[in-house]
Short mmCIF file of C-alpha atoms and ligand atoms in Angstrom, two decimals:
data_model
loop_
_atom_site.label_atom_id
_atom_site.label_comp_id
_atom_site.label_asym_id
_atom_site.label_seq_id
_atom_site.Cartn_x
_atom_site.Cartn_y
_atom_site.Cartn_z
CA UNK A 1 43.81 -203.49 -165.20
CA UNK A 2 43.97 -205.64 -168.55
CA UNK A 3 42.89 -209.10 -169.57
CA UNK A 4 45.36 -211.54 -170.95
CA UNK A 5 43.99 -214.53 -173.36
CA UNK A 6 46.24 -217.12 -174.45
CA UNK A 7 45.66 -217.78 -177.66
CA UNK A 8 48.14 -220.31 -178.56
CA UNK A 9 51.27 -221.95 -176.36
CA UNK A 10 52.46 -224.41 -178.77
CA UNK A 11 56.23 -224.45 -180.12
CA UNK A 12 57.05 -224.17 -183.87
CA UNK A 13 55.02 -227.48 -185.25
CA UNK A 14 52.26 -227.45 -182.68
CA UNK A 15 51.10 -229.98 -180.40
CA UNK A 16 49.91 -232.90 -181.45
CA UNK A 17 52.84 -232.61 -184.22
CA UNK A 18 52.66 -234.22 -187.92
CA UNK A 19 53.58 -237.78 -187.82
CA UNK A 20 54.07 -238.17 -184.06
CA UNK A 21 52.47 -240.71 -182.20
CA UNK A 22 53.75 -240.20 -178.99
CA UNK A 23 51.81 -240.23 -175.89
CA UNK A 24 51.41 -236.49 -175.62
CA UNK A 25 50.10 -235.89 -179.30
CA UNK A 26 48.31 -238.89 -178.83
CA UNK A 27 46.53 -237.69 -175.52
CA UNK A 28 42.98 -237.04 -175.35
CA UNK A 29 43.13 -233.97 -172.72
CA UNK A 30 42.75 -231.10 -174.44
CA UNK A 31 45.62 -229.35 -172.18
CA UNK A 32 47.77 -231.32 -174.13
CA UNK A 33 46.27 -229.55 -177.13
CA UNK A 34 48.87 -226.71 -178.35
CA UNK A 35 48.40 -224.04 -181.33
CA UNK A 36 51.27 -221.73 -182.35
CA UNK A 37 52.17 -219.58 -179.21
CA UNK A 38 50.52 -215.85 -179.50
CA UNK A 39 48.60 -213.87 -177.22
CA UNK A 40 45.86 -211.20 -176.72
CA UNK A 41 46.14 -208.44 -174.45
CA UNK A 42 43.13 -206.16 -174.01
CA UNK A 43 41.21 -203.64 -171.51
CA UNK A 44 38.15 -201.50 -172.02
CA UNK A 45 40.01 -199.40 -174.88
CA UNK A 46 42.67 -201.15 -176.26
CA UNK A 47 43.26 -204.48 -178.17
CA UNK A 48 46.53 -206.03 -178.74
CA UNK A 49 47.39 -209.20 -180.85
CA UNK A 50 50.73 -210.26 -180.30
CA UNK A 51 52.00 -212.66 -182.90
CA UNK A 52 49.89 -214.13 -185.54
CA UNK A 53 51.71 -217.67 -187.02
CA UNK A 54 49.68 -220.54 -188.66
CA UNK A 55 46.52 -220.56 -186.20
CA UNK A 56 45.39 -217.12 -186.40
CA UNK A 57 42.67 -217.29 -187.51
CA UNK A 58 40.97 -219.95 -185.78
CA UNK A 59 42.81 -217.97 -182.77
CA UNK A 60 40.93 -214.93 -183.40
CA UNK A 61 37.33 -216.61 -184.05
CA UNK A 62 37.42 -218.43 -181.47
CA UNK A 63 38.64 -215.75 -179.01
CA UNK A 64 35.95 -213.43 -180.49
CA UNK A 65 38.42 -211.00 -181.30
CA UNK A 66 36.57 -207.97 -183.28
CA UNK A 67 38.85 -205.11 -183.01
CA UNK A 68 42.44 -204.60 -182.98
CA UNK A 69 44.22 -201.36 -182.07
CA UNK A 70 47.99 -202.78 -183.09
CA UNK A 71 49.48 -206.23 -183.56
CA UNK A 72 53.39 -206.66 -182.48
CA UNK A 73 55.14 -209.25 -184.45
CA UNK A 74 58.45 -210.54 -181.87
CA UNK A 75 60.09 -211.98 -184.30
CA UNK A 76 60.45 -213.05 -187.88
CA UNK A 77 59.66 -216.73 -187.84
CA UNK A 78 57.20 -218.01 -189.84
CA UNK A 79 55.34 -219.77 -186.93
CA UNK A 80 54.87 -216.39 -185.60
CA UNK A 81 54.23 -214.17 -188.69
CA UNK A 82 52.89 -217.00 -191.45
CA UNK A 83 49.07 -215.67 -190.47
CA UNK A 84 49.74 -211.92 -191.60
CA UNK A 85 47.31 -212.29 -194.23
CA UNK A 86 44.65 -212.40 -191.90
CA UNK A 87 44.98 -209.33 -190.40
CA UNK A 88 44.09 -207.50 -192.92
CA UNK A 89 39.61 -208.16 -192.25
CA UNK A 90 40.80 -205.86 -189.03
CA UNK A 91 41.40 -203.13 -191.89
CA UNK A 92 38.34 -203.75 -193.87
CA UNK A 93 36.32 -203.78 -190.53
CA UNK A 94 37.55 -201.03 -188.42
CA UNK A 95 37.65 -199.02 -192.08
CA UNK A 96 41.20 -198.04 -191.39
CA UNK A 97 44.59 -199.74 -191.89
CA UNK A 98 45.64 -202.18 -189.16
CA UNK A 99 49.36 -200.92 -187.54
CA UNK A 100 52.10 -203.69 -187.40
CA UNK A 101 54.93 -202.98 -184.78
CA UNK A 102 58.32 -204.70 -185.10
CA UNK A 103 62.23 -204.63 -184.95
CA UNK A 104 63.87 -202.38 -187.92
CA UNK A 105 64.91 -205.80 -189.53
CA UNK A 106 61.87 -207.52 -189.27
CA UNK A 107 60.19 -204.90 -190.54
CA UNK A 108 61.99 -204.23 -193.62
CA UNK A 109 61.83 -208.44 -194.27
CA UNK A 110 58.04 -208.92 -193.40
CA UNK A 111 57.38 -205.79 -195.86
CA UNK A 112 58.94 -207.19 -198.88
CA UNK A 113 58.09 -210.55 -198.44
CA UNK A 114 54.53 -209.45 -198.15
CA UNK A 115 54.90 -206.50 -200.18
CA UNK A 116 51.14 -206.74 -201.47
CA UNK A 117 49.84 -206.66 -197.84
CA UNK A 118 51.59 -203.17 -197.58
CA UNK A 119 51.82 -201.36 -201.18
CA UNK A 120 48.11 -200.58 -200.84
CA UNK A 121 47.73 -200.41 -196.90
CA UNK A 122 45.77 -203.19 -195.91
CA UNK A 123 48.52 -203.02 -193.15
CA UNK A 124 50.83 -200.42 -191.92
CA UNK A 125 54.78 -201.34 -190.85
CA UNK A 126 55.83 -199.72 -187.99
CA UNK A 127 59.24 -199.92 -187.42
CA UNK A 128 60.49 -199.70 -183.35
CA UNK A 129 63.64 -199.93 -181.92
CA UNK A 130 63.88 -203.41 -179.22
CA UNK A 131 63.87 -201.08 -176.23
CA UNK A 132 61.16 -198.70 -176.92
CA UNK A 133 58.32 -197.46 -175.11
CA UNK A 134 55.07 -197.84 -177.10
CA UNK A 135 51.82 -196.83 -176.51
CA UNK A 136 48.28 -198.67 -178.02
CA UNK A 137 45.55 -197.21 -176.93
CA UNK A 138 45.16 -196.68 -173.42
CA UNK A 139 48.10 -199.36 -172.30
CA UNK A 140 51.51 -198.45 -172.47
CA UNK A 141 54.65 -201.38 -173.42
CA UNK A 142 58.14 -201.68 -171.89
CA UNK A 143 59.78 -203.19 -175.08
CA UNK A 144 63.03 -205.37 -174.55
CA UNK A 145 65.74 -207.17 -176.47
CA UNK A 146 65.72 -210.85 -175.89
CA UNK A 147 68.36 -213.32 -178.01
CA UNK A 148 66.77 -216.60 -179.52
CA UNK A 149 69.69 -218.34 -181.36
CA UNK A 150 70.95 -216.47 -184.33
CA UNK A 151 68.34 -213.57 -184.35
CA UNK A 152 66.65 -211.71 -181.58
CA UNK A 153 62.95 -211.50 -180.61
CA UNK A 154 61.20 -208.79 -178.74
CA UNK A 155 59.97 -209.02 -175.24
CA UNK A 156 57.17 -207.08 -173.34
CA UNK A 157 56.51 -205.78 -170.16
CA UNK A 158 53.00 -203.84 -169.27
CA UNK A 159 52.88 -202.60 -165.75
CA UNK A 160 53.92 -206.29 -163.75
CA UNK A 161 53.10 -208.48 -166.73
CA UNK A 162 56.40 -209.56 -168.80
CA UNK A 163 55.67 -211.71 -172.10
CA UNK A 164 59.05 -213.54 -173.05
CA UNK A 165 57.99 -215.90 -175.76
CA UNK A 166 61.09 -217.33 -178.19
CA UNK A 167 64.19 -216.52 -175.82
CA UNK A 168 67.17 -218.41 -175.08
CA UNK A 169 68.86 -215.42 -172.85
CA UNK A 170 68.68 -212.03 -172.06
CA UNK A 171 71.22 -209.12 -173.02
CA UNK A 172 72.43 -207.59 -169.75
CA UNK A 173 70.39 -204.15 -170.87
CA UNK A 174 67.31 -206.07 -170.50
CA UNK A 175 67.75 -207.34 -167.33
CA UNK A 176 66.01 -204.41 -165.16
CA UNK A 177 63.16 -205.53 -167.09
CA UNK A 178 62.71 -208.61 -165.24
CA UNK A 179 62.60 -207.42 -162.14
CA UNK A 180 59.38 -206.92 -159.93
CA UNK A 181 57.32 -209.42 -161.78
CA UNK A 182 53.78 -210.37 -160.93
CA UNK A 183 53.68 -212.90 -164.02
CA UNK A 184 55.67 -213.69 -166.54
CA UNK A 185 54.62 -215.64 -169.32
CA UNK A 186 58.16 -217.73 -170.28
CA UNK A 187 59.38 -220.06 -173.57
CA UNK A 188 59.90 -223.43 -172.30
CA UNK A 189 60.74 -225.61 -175.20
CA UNK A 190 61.41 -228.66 -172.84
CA UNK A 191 63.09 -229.77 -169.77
CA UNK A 192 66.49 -228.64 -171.55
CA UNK A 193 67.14 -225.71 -173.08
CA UNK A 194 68.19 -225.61 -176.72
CA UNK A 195 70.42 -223.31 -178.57
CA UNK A 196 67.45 -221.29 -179.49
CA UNK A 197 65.17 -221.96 -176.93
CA UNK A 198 65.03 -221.87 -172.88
CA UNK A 199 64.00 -224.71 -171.10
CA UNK A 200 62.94 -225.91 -167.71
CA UNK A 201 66.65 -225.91 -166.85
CA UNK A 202 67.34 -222.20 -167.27
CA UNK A 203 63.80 -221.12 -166.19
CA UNK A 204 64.43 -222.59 -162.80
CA UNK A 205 67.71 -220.58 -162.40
CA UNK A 206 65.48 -217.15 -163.54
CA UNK A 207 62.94 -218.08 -161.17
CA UNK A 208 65.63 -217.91 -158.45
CA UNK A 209 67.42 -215.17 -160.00
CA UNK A 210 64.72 -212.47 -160.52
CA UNK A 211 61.99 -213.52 -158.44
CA UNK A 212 58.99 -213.53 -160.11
CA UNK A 213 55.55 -214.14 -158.27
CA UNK A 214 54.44 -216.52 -161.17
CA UNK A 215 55.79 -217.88 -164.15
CA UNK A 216 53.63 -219.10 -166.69
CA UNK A 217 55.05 -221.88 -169.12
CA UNK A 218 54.66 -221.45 -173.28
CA UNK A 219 56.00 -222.07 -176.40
CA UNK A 220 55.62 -226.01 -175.42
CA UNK A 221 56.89 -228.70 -177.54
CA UNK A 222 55.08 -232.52 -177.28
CA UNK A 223 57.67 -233.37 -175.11
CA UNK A 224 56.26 -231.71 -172.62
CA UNK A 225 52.95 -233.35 -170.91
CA UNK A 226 50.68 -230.98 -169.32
CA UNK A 227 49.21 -233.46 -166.69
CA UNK A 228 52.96 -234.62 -165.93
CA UNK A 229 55.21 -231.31 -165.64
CA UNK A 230 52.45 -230.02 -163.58
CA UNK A 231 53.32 -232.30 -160.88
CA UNK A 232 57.16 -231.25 -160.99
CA UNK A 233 57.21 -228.01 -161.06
CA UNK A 234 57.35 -225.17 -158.07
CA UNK A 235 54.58 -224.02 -157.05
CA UNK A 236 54.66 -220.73 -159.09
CA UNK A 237 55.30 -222.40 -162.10
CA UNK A 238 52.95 -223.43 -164.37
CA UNK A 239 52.14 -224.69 -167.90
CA UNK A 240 49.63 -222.68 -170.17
CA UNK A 241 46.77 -223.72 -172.03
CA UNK A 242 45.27 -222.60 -175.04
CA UNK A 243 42.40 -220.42 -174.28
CA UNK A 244 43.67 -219.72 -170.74
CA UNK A 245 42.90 -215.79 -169.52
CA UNK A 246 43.81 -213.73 -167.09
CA UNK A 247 43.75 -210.22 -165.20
CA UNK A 248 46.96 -208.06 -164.53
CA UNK A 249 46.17 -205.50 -161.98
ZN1 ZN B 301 54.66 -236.25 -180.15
ZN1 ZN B 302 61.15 -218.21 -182.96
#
Protein backbone atom coordinates (compact mmCIF):
# COMPACT_ATOMS: atom_id res chain seq x y z
CA UNK A 1 0.00 0.00 0.00
CA UNK A 2 1.39 3.64 -0.86
CA UNK A 3 0.03 7.15 -0.63
CA UNK A 4 -0.13 9.32 -3.66
CA UNK A 5 -0.13 13.37 -3.15
CA UNK A 6 -0.63 15.53 -5.99
CA UNK A 7 1.49 18.10 -5.78
CA UNK A 8 0.88 20.06 -8.81
CA UNK A 9 -1.61 19.32 -12.07
CA UNK A 10 -1.07 22.40 -13.93
CA UNK A 11 0.29 22.43 -17.70
CA UNK A 12 3.50 24.30 -18.69
CA UNK A 13 2.45 28.11 -17.53
CA UNK A 14 0.20 27.14 -14.66
CA UNK A 15 -3.22 27.96 -13.94
CA UNK A 16 -4.24 31.08 -13.49
CA UNK A 17 -1.63 31.90 -16.47
CA UNK A 18 0.34 35.41 -16.89
CA UNK A 19 -1.81 37.89 -18.56
CA UNK A 20 -5.00 35.82 -18.88
CA UNK A 21 -8.13 36.99 -17.75
CA UNK A 22 -10.27 34.39 -18.67
CA UNK A 23 -12.91 32.97 -16.57
CA UNK A 24 -10.91 30.02 -15.35
CA UNK A 25 -7.74 32.05 -14.19
CA UNK A 26 -10.05 34.46 -13.07
CA UNK A 27 -12.10 31.92 -10.86
CA UNK A 28 -12.14 32.09 -7.24
CA UNK A 29 -12.37 28.11 -6.54
CA UNK A 30 -9.31 27.03 -5.66
CA UNK A 31 -9.83 23.70 -7.92
CA UNK A 32 -9.29 25.92 -10.57
CA UNK A 33 -5.96 26.70 -8.92
CA UNK A 34 -3.07 24.69 -10.91
CA UNK A 35 0.86 24.53 -10.07
CA UNK A 36 3.29 22.75 -12.43
CA UNK A 37 2.16 19.01 -12.62
CA UNK A 38 4.49 16.67 -10.21
CA UNK A 39 3.72 14.20 -7.75
CA UNK A 40 4.70 12.43 -4.47
CA UNK A 41 4.58 8.88 -3.98
CA UNK A 42 5.35 7.51 -0.52
CA UNK A 43 4.72 4.48 2.07
CA UNK A 44 6.17 3.79 5.48
CA UNK A 45 9.85 3.51 3.94
CA UNK A 46 10.11 5.11 0.87
CA UNK A 47 9.69 8.69 -0.56
CA UNK A 48 9.47 9.52 -4.12
CA UNK A 49 9.32 13.05 -5.80
CA UNK A 50 8.51 12.81 -9.24
CA UNK A 51 9.24 15.95 -11.18
CA UNK A 52 10.28 19.12 -9.62
CA UNK A 53 9.48 22.35 -12.27
CA UNK A 54 8.90 25.97 -11.03
CA UNK A 55 6.68 25.19 -7.80
CA UNK A 56 8.81 22.91 -5.96
CA UNK A 57 9.37 24.29 -3.42
CA UNK A 58 6.26 25.66 -2.24
CA UNK A 59 5.20 21.93 -3.39
CA UNK A 60 7.38 20.38 -0.93
CA UNK A 61 6.59 22.84 2.16
CA UNK A 62 3.46 22.66 1.84
CA UNK A 63 3.21 18.85 1.41
CA UNK A 64 5.56 18.54 4.43
CA UNK A 65 7.87 16.63 2.51
CA UNK A 66 11.11 15.90 4.85
CA UNK A 67 12.80 13.04 3.27
CA UNK A 68 13.37 11.85 -0.11
CA UNK A 69 14.74 8.44 -1.07
CA UNK A 70 15.00 9.33 -5.12
CA UNK A 71 13.42 11.95 -7.36
CA UNK A 72 12.62 10.79 -11.19
CA UNK A 73 12.77 13.59 -13.59
CA UNK A 74 10.21 12.31 -16.92
CA UNK A 75 11.41 14.53 -19.00
CA UNK A 76 13.65 17.43 -19.82
CA UNK A 77 11.34 20.41 -19.86
CA UNK A 78 11.96 23.13 -17.88
CA UNK A 79 8.44 23.12 -16.26
CA UNK A 80 9.38 19.83 -14.97
CA UNK A 81 13.12 20.12 -14.07
CA UNK A 82 13.51 24.24 -13.57
CA UNK A 83 13.22 23.46 -9.50
CA UNK A 84 16.42 21.10 -9.40
CA UNK A 85 18.10 23.50 -7.29
CA UNK A 86 15.95 22.75 -4.58
CA UNK A 87 16.64 19.41 -4.12
CA UNK A 88 19.67 19.71 -3.02
CA UNK A 89 18.38 20.79 1.24
CA UNK A 90 17.30 16.82 0.80
CA UNK A 91 21.26 16.32 0.62
CA UNK A 92 22.21 18.65 3.33
CA UNK A 93 19.37 17.09 5.52
CA UNK A 94 19.44 13.44 5.07
CA UNK A 95 23.58 14.07 5.16
CA UNK A 96 23.90 12.14 1.97
CA UNK A 97 23.55 13.03 -1.74
CA UNK A 98 20.00 13.04 -3.10
CA UNK A 99 19.76 10.29 -6.35
CA UNK A 100 18.21 11.74 -9.61
CA UNK A 101 16.78 9.01 -12.03
CA UNK A 102 16.28 9.80 -15.73
CA UNK A 103 16.51 8.81 -19.51
CA UNK A 104 20.36 8.51 -20.81
CA UNK A 105 19.67 11.89 -22.68
CA UNK A 106 18.18 13.71 -20.09
CA UNK A 107 20.63 12.82 -17.96
CA UNK A 108 23.63 13.77 -19.77
CA UNK A 109 21.61 17.44 -20.58
CA UNK A 110 20.32 18.10 -16.94
CA UNK A 111 24.10 17.31 -15.78
CA UNK A 112 25.80 19.87 -17.80
CA UNK A 113 23.36 22.37 -17.68
CA UNK A 114 23.50 22.12 -13.96
CA UNK A 115 26.92 20.99 -13.81
CA UNK A 116 27.49 22.77 -10.29
CA UNK A 117 24.55 20.80 -8.76
CA UNK A 118 26.58 17.58 -9.69
CA UNK A 119 30.55 18.31 -9.76
CA UNK A 120 30.45 18.30 -5.95
CA UNK A 121 27.39 15.88 -5.28
CA UNK A 122 24.77 17.85 -3.92
CA UNK A 123 22.90 15.46 -6.36
CA UNK A 124 23.67 12.22 -7.96
CA UNK A 125 22.58 11.44 -11.93
CA UNK A 126 21.37 8.25 -12.41
CA UNK A 127 21.07 7.32 -15.73
CA UNK A 128 18.06 4.43 -16.63
CA UNK A 129 17.04 3.07 -19.64
CA UNK A 130 12.82 4.07 -20.46
CA UNK A 131 11.84 0.48 -19.74
CA UNK A 132 13.60 -0.35 -16.63
CA UNK A 133 12.67 -1.79 -13.47
CA UNK A 134 13.77 0.40 -10.52
CA UNK A 135 13.64 -0.04 -7.10
CA UNK A 136 13.46 3.06 -4.16
CA UNK A 137 13.25 1.86 -1.10
CA UNK A 138 10.74 -0.57 -0.38
CA UNK A 139 8.48 0.18 -3.76
CA UNK A 140 9.43 -1.15 -6.89
CA UNK A 141 8.68 0.99 -10.64
CA UNK A 142 7.56 -0.44 -14.00
CA UNK A 143 9.33 2.29 -16.14
CA UNK A 144 7.86 2.94 -19.75
CA UNK A 145 8.52 4.90 -22.91
CA UNK A 146 5.85 7.39 -23.66
CA UNK A 147 6.26 10.00 -26.92
CA UNK A 148 5.37 13.77 -26.19
CA UNK A 149 6.02 15.59 -29.54
CA UNK A 150 9.61 15.67 -30.55
CA UNK A 151 11.16 14.02 -27.38
CA UNK A 152 9.93 11.27 -25.14
CA UNK A 153 8.99 11.32 -21.43
CA UNK A 154 8.99 8.49 -19.00
CA UNK A 155 5.97 6.83 -17.62
CA UNK A 156 5.40 4.79 -14.35
CA UNK A 157 3.60 2.02 -13.20
CA UNK A 158 3.77 0.75 -9.30
CA UNK A 159 1.70 -2.31 -8.67
CA UNK A 160 -2.01 -0.89 -10.36
CA UNK A 161 -1.03 2.76 -10.25
CA UNK A 162 0.24 4.13 -13.84
CA UNK A 163 1.51 7.92 -13.82
CA UNK A 164 1.44 9.18 -17.57
CA UNK A 165 2.09 12.86 -17.24
CA UNK A 166 3.42 14.75 -20.73
CA UNK A 167 2.26 12.03 -23.42
CA UNK A 168 0.78 12.40 -26.69
CA UNK A 169 0.94 8.39 -27.52
CA UNK A 170 2.34 5.36 -26.54
CA UNK A 171 5.05 3.15 -28.44
CA UNK A 172 3.47 -0.26 -29.07
CA UNK A 173 6.26 -1.79 -26.40
CA UNK A 174 4.56 0.12 -23.80
CA UNK A 175 1.31 -0.90 -24.29
CA UNK A 176 1.21 -4.09 -21.81
CA UNK A 177 1.84 -1.46 -19.41
CA UNK A 178 -1.52 -0.11 -19.52
CA UNK A 179 -3.28 -2.86 -18.95
CA UNK A 180 -4.99 -3.89 -15.56
CA UNK A 181 -5.19 -0.40 -14.22
CA UNK A 182 -6.72 0.57 -10.93
CA UNK A 183 -5.79 4.41 -11.60
CA UNK A 184 -4.10 6.10 -13.87
CA UNK A 185 -3.15 9.50 -13.47
CA UNK A 186 -3.35 10.93 -17.44
CA UNK A 187 -2.04 14.43 -19.36
CA UNK A 188 -5.03 16.15 -20.52
CA UNK A 189 -3.96 19.38 -22.01
CA UNK A 190 -7.62 20.17 -23.17
CA UNK A 191 -10.60 18.81 -24.84
CA UNK A 192 -8.22 18.29 -28.03
CA UNK A 193 -5.20 16.81 -28.12
CA UNK A 194 -2.15 18.70 -29.36
CA UNK A 195 0.88 17.57 -31.15
CA UNK A 196 2.59 17.21 -27.88
CA UNK A 197 -0.04 16.68 -25.64
CA UNK A 198 -3.22 14.20 -25.21
CA UNK A 199 -6.42 15.53 -24.71
CA UNK A 200 -9.92 14.63 -23.71
CA UNK A 201 -10.31 13.32 -27.27
CA UNK A 202 -7.69 10.58 -27.15
CA UNK A 203 -8.18 9.86 -23.40
CA UNK A 204 -11.72 8.81 -24.10
CA UNK A 205 -10.56 6.31 -26.83
CA UNK A 206 -7.77 4.85 -23.99
CA UNK A 207 -10.42 4.68 -21.56
CA UNK A 208 -12.27 2.33 -23.95
CA UNK A 209 -9.25 0.77 -25.20
CA UNK A 210 -7.43 -0.41 -22.01
CA UNK A 211 -9.94 -0.27 -19.45
CA UNK A 212 -8.86 1.39 -16.64
CA UNK A 213 -10.96 1.50 -13.30
CA UNK A 214 -10.17 5.31 -12.94
CA UNK A 215 -8.51 7.85 -14.75
CA UNK A 216 -7.39 10.79 -13.09
CA UNK A 217 -7.02 14.08 -15.24
CA UNK A 218 -3.48 16.34 -15.05
CA UNK A 219 -1.26 18.41 -16.70
CA UNK A 220 -4.44 20.93 -17.13
CA UNK A 221 -4.26 24.01 -19.10
CA UNK A 222 -6.91 27.18 -18.16
CA UNK A 223 -8.94 25.96 -20.72
CA UNK A 224 -10.04 23.49 -18.82
CA UNK A 225 -12.65 24.43 -15.84
CA UNK A 226 -12.67 22.14 -13.01
CA UNK A 227 -16.38 22.78 -11.94
CA UNK A 228 -17.38 22.41 -15.80
CA UNK A 229 -15.43 19.20 -17.24
CA UNK A 230 -16.53 17.56 -14.13
CA UNK A 231 -19.97 17.50 -15.29
CA UNK A 232 -18.94 15.94 -18.81
CA UNK A 233 -16.94 13.49 -18.15
CA UNK A 234 -17.60 9.47 -17.47
CA UNK A 235 -17.94 8.56 -14.45
CA UNK A 236 -14.34 7.24 -13.94
CA UNK A 237 -12.89 10.20 -15.13
CA UNK A 238 -11.90 12.87 -13.23
CA UNK A 239 -9.91 16.14 -12.95
CA UNK A 240 -7.10 16.50 -10.22
CA UNK A 241 -6.48 19.03 -7.78
CA UNK A 242 -3.53 20.31 -6.29
CA UNK A 243 -3.06 18.79 -2.96
CA UNK A 244 -5.35 15.85 -3.81
CA UNK A 245 -4.02 12.26 -2.11
CA UNK A 246 -4.64 9.02 -2.38
CA UNK A 247 -4.05 5.19 -1.42
CA UNK A 248 -3.03 2.43 -4.03
CA UNK A 249 -3.57 -0.90 -2.53
ZN1 LIG B 1 -6.90 31.86 -18.77
ZN1 LIG C 1 6.69 18.29 -21.31
Amino acid sequence: MFQVTVLGCGGSVGVPMIGCSCKVCKSNSLYNKRTRSAIFISDENSNILVDFGFDIKDQIVQAEINKLDGAILTHDHADHVAGIDNLRLFTRIQQRPLNIYTDYTTAAAVEHRYQYLFTNKQLIMNSIGFFDKLNIGNLSLQLFRQHHGSIDSIGIRIKNFVYSSDIVDFPVESKQYLYNIEIWVLDCTGDQSSKTHAGLDKILQWNEEYQPQQIFLTNMQHTIDYHEISTRLPKNIRPLYDGYKFIVN
